[in-house]
Tab-separated table of C-alpha atoms in Angstrom:
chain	number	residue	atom	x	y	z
A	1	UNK	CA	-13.414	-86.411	59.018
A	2	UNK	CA	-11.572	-88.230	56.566
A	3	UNK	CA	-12.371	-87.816	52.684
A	4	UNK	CA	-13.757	-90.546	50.446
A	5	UNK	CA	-12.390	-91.208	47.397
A	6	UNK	CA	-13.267	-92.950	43.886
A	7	UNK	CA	-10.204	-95.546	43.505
A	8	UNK	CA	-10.220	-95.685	39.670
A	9	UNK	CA	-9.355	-99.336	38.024
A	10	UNK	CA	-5.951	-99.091	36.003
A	11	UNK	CA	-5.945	-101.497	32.757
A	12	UNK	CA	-2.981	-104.326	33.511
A	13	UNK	CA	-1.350	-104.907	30.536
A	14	UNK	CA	-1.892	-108.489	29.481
A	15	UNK	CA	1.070	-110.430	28.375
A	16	UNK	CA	1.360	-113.736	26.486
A	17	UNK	CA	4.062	-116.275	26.585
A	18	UNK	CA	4.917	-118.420	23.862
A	19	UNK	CA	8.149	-120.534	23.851
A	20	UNK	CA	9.519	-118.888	27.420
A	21	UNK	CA	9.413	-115.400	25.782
A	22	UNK	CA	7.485	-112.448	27.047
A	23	UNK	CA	5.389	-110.688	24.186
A	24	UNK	CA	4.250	-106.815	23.542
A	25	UNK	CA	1.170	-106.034	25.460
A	26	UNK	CA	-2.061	-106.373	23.205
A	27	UNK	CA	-3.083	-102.697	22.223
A	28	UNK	CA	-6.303	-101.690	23.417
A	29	UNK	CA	-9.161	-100.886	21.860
A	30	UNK	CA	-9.189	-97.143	22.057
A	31	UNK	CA	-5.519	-97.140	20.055
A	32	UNK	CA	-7.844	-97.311	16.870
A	33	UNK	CA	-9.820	-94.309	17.651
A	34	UNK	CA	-6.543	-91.743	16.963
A	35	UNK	CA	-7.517	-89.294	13.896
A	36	UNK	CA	-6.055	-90.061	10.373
A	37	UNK	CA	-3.868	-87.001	9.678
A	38	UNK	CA	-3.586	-86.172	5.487
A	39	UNK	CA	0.107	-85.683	4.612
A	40	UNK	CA	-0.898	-82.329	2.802
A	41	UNK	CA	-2.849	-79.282	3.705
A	42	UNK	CA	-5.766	-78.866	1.864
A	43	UNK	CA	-5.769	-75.951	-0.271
A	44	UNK	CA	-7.928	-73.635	-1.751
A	45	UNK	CA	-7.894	-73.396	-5.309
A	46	UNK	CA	-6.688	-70.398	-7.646
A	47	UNK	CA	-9.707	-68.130	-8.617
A	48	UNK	CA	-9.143	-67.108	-12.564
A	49	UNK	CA	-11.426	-66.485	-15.068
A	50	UNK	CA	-10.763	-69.951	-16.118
A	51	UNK	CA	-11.582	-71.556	-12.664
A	52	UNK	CA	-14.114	-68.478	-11.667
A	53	UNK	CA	-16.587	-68.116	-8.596
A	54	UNK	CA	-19.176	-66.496	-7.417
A	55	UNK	CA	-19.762	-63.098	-5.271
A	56	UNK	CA	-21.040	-64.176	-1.841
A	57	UNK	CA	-22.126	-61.527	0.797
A	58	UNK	CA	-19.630	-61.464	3.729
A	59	UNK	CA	-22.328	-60.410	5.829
A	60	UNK	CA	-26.228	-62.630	5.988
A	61	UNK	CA	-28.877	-60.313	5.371
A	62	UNK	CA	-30.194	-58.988	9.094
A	63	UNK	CA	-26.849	-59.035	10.706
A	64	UNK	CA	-26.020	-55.650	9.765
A	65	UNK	CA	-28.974	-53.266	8.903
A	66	UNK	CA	-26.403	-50.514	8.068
A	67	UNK	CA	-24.911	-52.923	5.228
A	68	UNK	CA	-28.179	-53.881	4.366
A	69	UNK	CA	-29.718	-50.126	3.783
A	70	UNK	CA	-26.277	-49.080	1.784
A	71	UNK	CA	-26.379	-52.445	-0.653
A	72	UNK	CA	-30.093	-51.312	-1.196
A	73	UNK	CA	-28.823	-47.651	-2.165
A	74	UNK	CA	-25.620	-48.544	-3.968
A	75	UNK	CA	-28.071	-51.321	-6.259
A	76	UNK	CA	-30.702	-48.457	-6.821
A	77	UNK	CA	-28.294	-45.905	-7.779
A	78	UNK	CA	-27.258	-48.879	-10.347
A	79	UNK	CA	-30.739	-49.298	-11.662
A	80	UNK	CA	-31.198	-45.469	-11.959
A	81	UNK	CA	-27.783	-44.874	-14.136
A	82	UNK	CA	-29.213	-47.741	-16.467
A	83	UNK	CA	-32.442	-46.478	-17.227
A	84	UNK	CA	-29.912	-43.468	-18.233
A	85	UNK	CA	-27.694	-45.526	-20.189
A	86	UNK	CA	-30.725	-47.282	-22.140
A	87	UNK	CA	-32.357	-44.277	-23.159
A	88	UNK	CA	-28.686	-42.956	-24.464
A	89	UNK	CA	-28.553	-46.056	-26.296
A	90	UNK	CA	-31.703	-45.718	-28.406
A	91	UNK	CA	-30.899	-41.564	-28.910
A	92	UNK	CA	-27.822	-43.326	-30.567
A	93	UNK	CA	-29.223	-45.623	-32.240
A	94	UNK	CA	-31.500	-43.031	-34.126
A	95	UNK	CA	-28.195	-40.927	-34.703
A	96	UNK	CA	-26.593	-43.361	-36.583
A	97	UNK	CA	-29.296	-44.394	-38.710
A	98	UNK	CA	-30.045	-40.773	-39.815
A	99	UNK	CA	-29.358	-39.428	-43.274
A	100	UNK	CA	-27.133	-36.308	-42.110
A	101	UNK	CA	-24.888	-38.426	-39.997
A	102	UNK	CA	-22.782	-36.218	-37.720
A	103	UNK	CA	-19.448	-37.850	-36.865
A	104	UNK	CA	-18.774	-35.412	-33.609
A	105	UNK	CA	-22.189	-36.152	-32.126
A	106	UNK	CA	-21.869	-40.085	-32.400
A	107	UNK	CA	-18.251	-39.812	-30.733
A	108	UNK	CA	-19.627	-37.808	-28.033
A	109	UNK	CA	-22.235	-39.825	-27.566
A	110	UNK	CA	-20.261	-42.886	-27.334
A	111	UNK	CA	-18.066	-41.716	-24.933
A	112	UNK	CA	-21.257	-40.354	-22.318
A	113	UNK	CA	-22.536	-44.002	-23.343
A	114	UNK	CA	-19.006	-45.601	-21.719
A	115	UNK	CA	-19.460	-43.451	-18.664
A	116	UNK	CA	-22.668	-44.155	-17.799
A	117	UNK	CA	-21.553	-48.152	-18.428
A	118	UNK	CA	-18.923	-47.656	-15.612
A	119	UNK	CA	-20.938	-45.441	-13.525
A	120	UNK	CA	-23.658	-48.054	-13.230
A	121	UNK	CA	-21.961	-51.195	-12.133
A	122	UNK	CA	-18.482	-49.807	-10.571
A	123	UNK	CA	-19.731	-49.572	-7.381
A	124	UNK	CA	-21.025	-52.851	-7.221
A	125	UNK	CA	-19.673	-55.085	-4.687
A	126	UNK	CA	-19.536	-57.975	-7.085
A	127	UNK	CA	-18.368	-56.376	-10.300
A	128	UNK	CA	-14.982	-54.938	-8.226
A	129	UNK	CA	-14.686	-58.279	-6.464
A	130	UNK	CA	-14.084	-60.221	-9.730
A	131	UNK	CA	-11.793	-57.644	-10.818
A	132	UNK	CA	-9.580	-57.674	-8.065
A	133	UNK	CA	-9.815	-61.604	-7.932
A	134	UNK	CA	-8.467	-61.723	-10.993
A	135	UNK	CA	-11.878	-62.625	-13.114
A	136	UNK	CA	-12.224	-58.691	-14.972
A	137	UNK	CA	-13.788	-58.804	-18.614
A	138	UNK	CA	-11.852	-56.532	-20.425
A	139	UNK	CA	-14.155	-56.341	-23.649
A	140	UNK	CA	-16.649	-54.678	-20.321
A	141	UNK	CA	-15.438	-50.764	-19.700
A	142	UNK	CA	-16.267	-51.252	-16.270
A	143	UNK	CA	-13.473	-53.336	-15.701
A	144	UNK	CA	-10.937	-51.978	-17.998
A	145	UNK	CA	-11.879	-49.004	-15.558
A	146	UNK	CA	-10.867	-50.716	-12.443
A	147	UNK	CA	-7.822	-52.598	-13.849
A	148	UNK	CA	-6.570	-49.195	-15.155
A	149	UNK	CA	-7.133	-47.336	-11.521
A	150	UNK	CA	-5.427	-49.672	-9.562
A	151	UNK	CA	-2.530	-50.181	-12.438
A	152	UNK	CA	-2.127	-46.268	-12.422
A	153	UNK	CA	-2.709	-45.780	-8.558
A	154	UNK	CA	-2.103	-48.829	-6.487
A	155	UNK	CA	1.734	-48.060	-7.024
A	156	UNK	CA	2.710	-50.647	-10.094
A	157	UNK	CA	3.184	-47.683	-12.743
A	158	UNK	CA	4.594	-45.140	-10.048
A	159	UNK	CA	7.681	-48.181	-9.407
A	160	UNK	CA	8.326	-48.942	-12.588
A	161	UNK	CA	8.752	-45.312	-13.587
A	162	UNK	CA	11.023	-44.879	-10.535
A	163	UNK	CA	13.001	-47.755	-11.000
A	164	UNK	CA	13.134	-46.826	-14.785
A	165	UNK	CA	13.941	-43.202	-14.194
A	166	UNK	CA	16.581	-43.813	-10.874
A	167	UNK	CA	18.647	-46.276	-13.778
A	168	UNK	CA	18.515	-43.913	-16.436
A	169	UNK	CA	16.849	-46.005	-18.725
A	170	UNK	CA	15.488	-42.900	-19.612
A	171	UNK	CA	17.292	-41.137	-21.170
A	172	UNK	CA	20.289	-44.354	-22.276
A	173	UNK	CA	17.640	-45.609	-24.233
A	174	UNK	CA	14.878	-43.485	-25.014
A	175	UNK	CA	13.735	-40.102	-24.730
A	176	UNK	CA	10.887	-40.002	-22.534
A	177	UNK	CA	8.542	-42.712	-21.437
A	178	UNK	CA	4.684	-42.397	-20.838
A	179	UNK	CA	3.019	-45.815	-20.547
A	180	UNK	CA	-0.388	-46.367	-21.581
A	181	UNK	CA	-0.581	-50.279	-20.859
A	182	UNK	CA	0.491	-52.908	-18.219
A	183	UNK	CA	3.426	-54.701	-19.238
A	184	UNK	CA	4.885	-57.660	-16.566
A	185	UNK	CA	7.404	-60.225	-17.573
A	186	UNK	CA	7.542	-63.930	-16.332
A	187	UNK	CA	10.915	-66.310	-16.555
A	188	UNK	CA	11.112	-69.647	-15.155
A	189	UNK	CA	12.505	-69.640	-11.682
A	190	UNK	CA	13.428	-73.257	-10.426
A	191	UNK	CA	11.750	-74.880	-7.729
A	192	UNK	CA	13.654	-76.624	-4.741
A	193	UNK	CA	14.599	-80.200	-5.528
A	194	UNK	CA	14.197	-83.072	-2.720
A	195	UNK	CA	14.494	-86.890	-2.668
A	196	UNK	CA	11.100	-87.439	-3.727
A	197	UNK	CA	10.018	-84.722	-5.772
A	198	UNK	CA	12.195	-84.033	-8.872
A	199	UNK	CA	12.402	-80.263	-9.696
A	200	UNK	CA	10.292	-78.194	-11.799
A	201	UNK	CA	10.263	-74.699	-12.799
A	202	UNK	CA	7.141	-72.300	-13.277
A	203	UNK	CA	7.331	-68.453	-14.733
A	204	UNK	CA	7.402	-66.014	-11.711
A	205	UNK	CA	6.501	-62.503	-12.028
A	206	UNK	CA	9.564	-59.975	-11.848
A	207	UNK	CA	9.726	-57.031	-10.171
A	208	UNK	CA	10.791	-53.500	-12.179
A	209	UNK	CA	14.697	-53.097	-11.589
A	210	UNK	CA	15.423	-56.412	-9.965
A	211	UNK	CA	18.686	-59.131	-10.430
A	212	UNK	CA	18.213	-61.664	-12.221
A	213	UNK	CA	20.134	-64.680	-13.229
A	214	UNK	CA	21.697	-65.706	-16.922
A	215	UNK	CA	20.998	-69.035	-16.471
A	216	UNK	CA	17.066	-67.930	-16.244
A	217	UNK	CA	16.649	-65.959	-18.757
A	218	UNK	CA	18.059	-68.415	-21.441
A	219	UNK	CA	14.966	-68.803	-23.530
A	220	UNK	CA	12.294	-66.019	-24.392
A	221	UNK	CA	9.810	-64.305	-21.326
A	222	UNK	CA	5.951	-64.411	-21.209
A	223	UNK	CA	4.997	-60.931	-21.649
A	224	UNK	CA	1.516	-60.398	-19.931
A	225	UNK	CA	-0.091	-56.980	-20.761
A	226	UNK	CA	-3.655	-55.127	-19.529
A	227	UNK	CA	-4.294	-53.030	-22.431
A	228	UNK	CA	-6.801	-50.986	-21.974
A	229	UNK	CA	-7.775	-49.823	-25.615
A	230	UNK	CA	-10.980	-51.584	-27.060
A	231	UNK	CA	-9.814	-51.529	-30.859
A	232	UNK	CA	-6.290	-53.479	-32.513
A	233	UNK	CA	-3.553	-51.138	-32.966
A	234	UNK	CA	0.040	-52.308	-33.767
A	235	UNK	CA	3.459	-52.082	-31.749
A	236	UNK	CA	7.001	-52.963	-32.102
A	237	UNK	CA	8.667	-55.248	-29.404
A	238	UNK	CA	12.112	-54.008	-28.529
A	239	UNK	CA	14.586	-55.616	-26.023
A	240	UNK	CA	17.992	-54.206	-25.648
A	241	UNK	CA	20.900	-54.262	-23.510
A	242	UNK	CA	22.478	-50.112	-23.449
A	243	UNK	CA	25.699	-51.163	-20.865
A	244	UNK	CA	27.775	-53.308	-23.388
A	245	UNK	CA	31.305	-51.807	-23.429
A	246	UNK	CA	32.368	-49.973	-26.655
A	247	UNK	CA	36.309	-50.218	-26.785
A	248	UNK	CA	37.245	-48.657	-29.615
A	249	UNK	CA	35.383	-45.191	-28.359
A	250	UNK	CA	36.244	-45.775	-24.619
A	251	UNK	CA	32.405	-45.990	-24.140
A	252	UNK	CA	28.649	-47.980	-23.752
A	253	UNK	CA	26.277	-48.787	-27.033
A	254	UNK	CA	23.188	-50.398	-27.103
A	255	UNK	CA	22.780	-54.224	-28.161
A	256	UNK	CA	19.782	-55.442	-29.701
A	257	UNK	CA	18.218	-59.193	-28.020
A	258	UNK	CA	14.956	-59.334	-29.672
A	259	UNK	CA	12.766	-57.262	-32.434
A	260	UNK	CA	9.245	-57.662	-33.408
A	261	UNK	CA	7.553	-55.189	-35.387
A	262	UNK	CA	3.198	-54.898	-36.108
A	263	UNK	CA	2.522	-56.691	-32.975
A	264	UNK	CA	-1.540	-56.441	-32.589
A	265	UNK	CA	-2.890	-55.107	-29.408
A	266	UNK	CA	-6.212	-54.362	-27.582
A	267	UNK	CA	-8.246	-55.092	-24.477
A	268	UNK	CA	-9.443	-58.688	-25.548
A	269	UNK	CA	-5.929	-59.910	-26.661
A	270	UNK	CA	-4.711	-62.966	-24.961
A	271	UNK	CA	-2.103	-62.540	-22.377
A	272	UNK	CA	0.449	-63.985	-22.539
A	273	UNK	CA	1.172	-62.372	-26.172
A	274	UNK	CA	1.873	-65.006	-28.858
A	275	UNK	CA	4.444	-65.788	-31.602
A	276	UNK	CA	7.266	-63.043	-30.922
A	277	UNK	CA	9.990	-64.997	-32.008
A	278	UNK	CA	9.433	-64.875	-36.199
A	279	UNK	CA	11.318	-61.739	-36.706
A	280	UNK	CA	14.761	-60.941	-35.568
A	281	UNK	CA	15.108	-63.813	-33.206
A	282	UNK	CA	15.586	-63.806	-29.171
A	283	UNK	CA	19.943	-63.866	-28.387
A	284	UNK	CA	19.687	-64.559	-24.030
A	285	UNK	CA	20.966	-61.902	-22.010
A	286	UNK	CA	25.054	-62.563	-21.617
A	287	UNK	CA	26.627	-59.542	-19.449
A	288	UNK	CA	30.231	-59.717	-19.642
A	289	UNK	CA	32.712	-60.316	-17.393
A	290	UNK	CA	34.470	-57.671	-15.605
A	291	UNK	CA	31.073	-54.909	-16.237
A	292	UNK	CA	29.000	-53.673	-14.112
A	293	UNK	CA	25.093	-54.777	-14.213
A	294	UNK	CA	23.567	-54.470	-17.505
A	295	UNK	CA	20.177	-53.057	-17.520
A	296	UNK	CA	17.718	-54.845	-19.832
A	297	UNK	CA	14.920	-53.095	-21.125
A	298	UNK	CA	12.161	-54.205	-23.085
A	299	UNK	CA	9.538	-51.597	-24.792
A	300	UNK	CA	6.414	-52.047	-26.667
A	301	UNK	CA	5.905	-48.859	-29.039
A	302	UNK	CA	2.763	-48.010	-30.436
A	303	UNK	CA	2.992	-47.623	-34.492
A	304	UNK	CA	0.868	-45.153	-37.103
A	305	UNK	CA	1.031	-47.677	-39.501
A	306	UNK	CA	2.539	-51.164	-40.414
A	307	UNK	CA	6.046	-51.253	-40.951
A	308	UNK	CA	8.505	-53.514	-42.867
A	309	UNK	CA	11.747	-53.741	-40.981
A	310	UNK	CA	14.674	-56.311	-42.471
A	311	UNK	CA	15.674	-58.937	-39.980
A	312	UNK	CA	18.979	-58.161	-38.332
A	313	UNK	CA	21.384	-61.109	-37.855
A	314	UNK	CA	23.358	-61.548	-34.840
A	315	UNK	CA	26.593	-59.665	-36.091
A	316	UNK	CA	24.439	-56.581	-36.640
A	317	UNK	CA	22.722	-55.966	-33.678
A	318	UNK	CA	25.649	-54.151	-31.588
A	319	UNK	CA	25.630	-50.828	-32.299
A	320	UNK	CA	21.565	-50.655	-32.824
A	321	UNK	CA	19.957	-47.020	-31.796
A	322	UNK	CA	16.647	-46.672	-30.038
A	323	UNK	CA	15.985	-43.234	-31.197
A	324	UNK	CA	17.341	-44.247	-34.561
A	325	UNK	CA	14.843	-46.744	-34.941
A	326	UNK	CA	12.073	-44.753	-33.841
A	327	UNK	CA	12.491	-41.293	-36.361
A	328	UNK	CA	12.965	-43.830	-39.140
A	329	UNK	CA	9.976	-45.644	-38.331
A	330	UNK	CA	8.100	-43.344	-36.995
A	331	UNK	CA	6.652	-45.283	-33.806
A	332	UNK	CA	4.722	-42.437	-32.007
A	333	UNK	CA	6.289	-42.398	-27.823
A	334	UNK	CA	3.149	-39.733	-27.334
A	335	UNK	CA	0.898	-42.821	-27.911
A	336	UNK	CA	1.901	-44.497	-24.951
A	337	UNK	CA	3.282	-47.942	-24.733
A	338	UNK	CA	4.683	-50.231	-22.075
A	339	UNK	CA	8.051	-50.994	-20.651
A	340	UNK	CA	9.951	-53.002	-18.442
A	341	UNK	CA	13.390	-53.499	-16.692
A	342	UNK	CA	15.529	-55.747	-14.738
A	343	UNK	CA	18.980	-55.927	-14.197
A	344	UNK	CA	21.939	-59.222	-14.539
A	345	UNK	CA	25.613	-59.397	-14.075
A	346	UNK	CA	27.968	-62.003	-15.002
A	347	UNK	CA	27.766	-65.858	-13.478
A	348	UNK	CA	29.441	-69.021	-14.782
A	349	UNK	CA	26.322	-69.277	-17.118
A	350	UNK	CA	27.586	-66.621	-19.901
A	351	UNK	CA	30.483	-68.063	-21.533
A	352	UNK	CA	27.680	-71.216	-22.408
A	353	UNK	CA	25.517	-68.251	-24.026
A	354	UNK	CA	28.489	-66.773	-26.207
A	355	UNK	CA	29.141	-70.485	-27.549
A	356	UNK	CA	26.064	-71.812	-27.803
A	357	UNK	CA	24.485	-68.803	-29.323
A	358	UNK	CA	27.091	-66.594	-30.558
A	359	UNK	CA	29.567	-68.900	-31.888
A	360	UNK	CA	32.310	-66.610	-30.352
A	361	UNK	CA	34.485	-66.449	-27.174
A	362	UNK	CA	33.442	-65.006	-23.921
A	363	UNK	CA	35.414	-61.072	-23.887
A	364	UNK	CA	36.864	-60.580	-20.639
A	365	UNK	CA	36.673	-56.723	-19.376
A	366	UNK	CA	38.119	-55.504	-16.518
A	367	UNK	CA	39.491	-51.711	-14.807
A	368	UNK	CA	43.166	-50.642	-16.577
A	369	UNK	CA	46.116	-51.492	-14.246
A	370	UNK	CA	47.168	-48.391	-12.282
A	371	UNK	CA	50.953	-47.221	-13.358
A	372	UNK	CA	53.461	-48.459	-10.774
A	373	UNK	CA	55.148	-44.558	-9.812
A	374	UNK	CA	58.060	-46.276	-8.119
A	375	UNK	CA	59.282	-48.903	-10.847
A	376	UNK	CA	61.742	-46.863	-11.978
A	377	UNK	CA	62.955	-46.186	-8.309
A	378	UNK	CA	62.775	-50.043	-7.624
A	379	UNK	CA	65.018	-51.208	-10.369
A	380	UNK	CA	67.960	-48.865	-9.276
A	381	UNK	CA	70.600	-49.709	-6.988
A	382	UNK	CA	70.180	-48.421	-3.624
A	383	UNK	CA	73.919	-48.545	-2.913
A	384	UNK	CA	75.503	-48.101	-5.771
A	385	UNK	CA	75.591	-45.576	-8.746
C-alpha cells in the first residue's frame, strides 16, 4: 500500500527586472526575526566595600531542612554569646567608673569582651561571606579575625616566608623576620594594545619572589596592608637592593631605593598607604648589566618611638646597612612587621634609569676572562728555535 505524503510548498524567490537586469531576491519576512547579539559579554560587577551587596541564602527556606535546622542553631548560639557579651559590657562599664580602678582587671576584661565579639558572629554565614568577598570591617574584631586566619593559614604568609627564606633575604638583609601584618605590592603592568583600543595600564598584584621588569617598576608601588592592630603605632618603610656588586672588596652591599620613617599604622588605615615619597625619595630599581637577579626587598618595621632620620641623597645610599639602621634606631623586629620581595635583572630599560635618575653612566659587569695557558706556547715557533 503506498504511503501518503504532505508535499510541503517551497517559497520561489521573487525576482524583479529593471533595465534588462536581474535583481537580489526580496528577503523574507522571517530574516528580521534573527536575535540582536551585544558585542560584549555582560559582566558582573566587582563586589568591594565601595560597591557592596548583600548575603543571600544559596538555598530557599524548605529545600533543605538539614540547612534550615543548622542556620537555626548556628543564629541561636549567636544570640546566646551576646547576651554574654552584653552583660560583660556593663561589668566593665562599672569597672571603669570605680574609684580603685584596677588596670589588670579592665585589660582582662577587654580582651574576654573581644572574644566573645568574634565568638558571636564568626560563624555567621553572612559575616564570613563579606569577608571573603572582600567587604570585612576592620575597626569589627570579627573580621580582623577572619582576615588574619586566612592571611596566616590559607598559604599567603607560609609563601612569602619561603620565598623570603629560599633567597636568603634573611639573613642578606636582616636578621630574622616575623610578620605581624599583610603587606602586597601593586605596579602597573600594561595592557595589550589593538587598533581600536589604545593601551592602558592598571596596578597588578605581585607574587612573593617573582621577575619583574625595569621598565615597570619606574615610579613608586601601591603598598596595600591588613593590619590587624586596632590602635596607631609607627613604622619605617625600607626598600633596598643587597646584590649590587662591591668592586673594591670583591663583594655584594646593600643599596638603599626608598626610606620613610614614623609611618602610622592600624586596622582602619586606608590601603593603599599614602604620602611615602617626602623623605628620602624613591631611585627605580636599575640591576646592572652583567649580575645576576637582584632581589628587592621592601620592609615595614615597627618603631618604640618617633624617630628623626636625615634624608640621604642619592650618592649616599650605596653602602646603607639594615642592621645598622635598626640598633641605631632601635626599630623593634620582635614587634612584627611586614615584608615583601621580588626579583629583576637587566633589560634595555636601565641605562634610561642611570641617566635619567642618577645622572651617571650605566657600569657594565661581567665574569673575569679565564687566562689563556697556551699563549706562551702559541707565540713560539714550532719549527724553529
Amino acid at each position: 500500500m503506498l504511503s501518503c505524503r504532505r508535499l510541503s510548498r517551497v517559497p520561489v524567490a521573487r525576482f524583479a527586472r529593471t533595465n534588462s537586469t536581474v535583481q537580489a531576491p526580496e528577503p523574507e519576512a522571517a530574516a528580521d526575526t534573527t536575535k540582536k547579539r551585544w558585542p560584549y559579554k555582560p559582566r558582573r560587577p566587582n563586589i568591594s566595600r565601595d560597591r557592596p551587596r548583600e548575603w543571600h541564602r544559596p538555598l530557599a527556606f524548605g529545600v533543605l531542612p538539614a540547612y534550615d535546622e543548622a542556620l537555626k542553631y548556628i543564629k541561636a548560639d549567636s544570640e546566646a554569646v551576646k547576651a554574654q557579651e552584653q552583660q560583660l559590657e556593663a561589668a566593665l562599664v562599672k569597672t571603669k567608673a570605680n574609684a580603685d580602678l584596677n588596670t589588670e582587671a579592665v585589660q582582662e576584661m577587654e580582651k574576654k569582651l573581644e572574644i566573645l565579639q568574634i565568638q558571636s558572629q564568626v560563624n555567621l554565614p553572612e559575616v564570613r561571606w563579606k569577608a571573603k568577598n572582600g567587604m570585612a570591617d576592620m575597626s569589627k574584631a570579627v573580621d580582623r579575625h577572619i582576615i588574619e586566619k586566612r592571611w596566616r593559614e590559607e598559604g599567603r604568609l607560609d609563601e612569602l616566608m619561603e620565598r623570603i627564606h629560599q633567597m636568603f633575604v634573611v639573613p642578606d638583609v636582616i636578621p630574622y623576620l616575623r610578620p605581624s601584618l599583610d603587606l602586597r605590592v601593586t605596579y602597573p603592568q600594561a595592557r595589550r594594545t589593538s587598533q581600536h583600543q589604545p593601551g592602558k595600564t592598571q596596578h597588578m598584584l605581585v607574587e612573593p619572589g617573582t621577575f619583574l621588569l625595569p621598565e615597570q617598576t619606574t615610579k613608586p608601588p601601591k603598598l596595600h596592608t591588613s593590619v590587624f592592630h586596632t590602635d596607631t603605632r609607627l613604622y619605617t618603610l625600607l626598600m633596598v637592593d643587597p646584590d649590587v656588586p662591591d668592586e673594591a672588596n670583591g663583594t655584594f652591599q646593600i643599596y638603599l631605593h626608598w626610606l620613610q620613617p614614623n609611618v602610622l599604622l592600624s586596622a582602619t588605615s586606608s590601603s593603599p598607604i599614602a604620602d611615602l615619597n617626602g623623605h628620602t625619595e624613591y631611585i627605580p630599581p636599575h640591576p646592572q648589566k652583567g649580575t645576576p637577579y637582584h632581589r628587592y626587598t621592601v620592609l615595614l618595621l615597627p618603631q618604640k618611638a618617633p624617630i628623626s632620620v636625615p634624608v640621604l641623597q642619592k650618592d649616599q645610599r650605596c653602602g646603607f646597612s639594615v642592621r645598622d639602621f635598626i640598633e641605631k634606631y632601635e626599630l623593634d623586629l620582635l614587634a612584627g612587621g611586614g615584608a615583601f620581595m621580588w626579583r629583576e635583572v637587566w633589560s634595555d630599560a636601565v641605562p634610561t634609569i642611570f641617566k635619567e635618575n642618577l645622572g651617571s653612566e650605566e657600569p657594565k659587569y661581567g665574569r673575569p676572562p679565564r687566562p689563556d695557558r697556551y699563549a706562551e706556547a702559541r707565540a713560539r715557533n714550532k719549527y724553529f728555535k
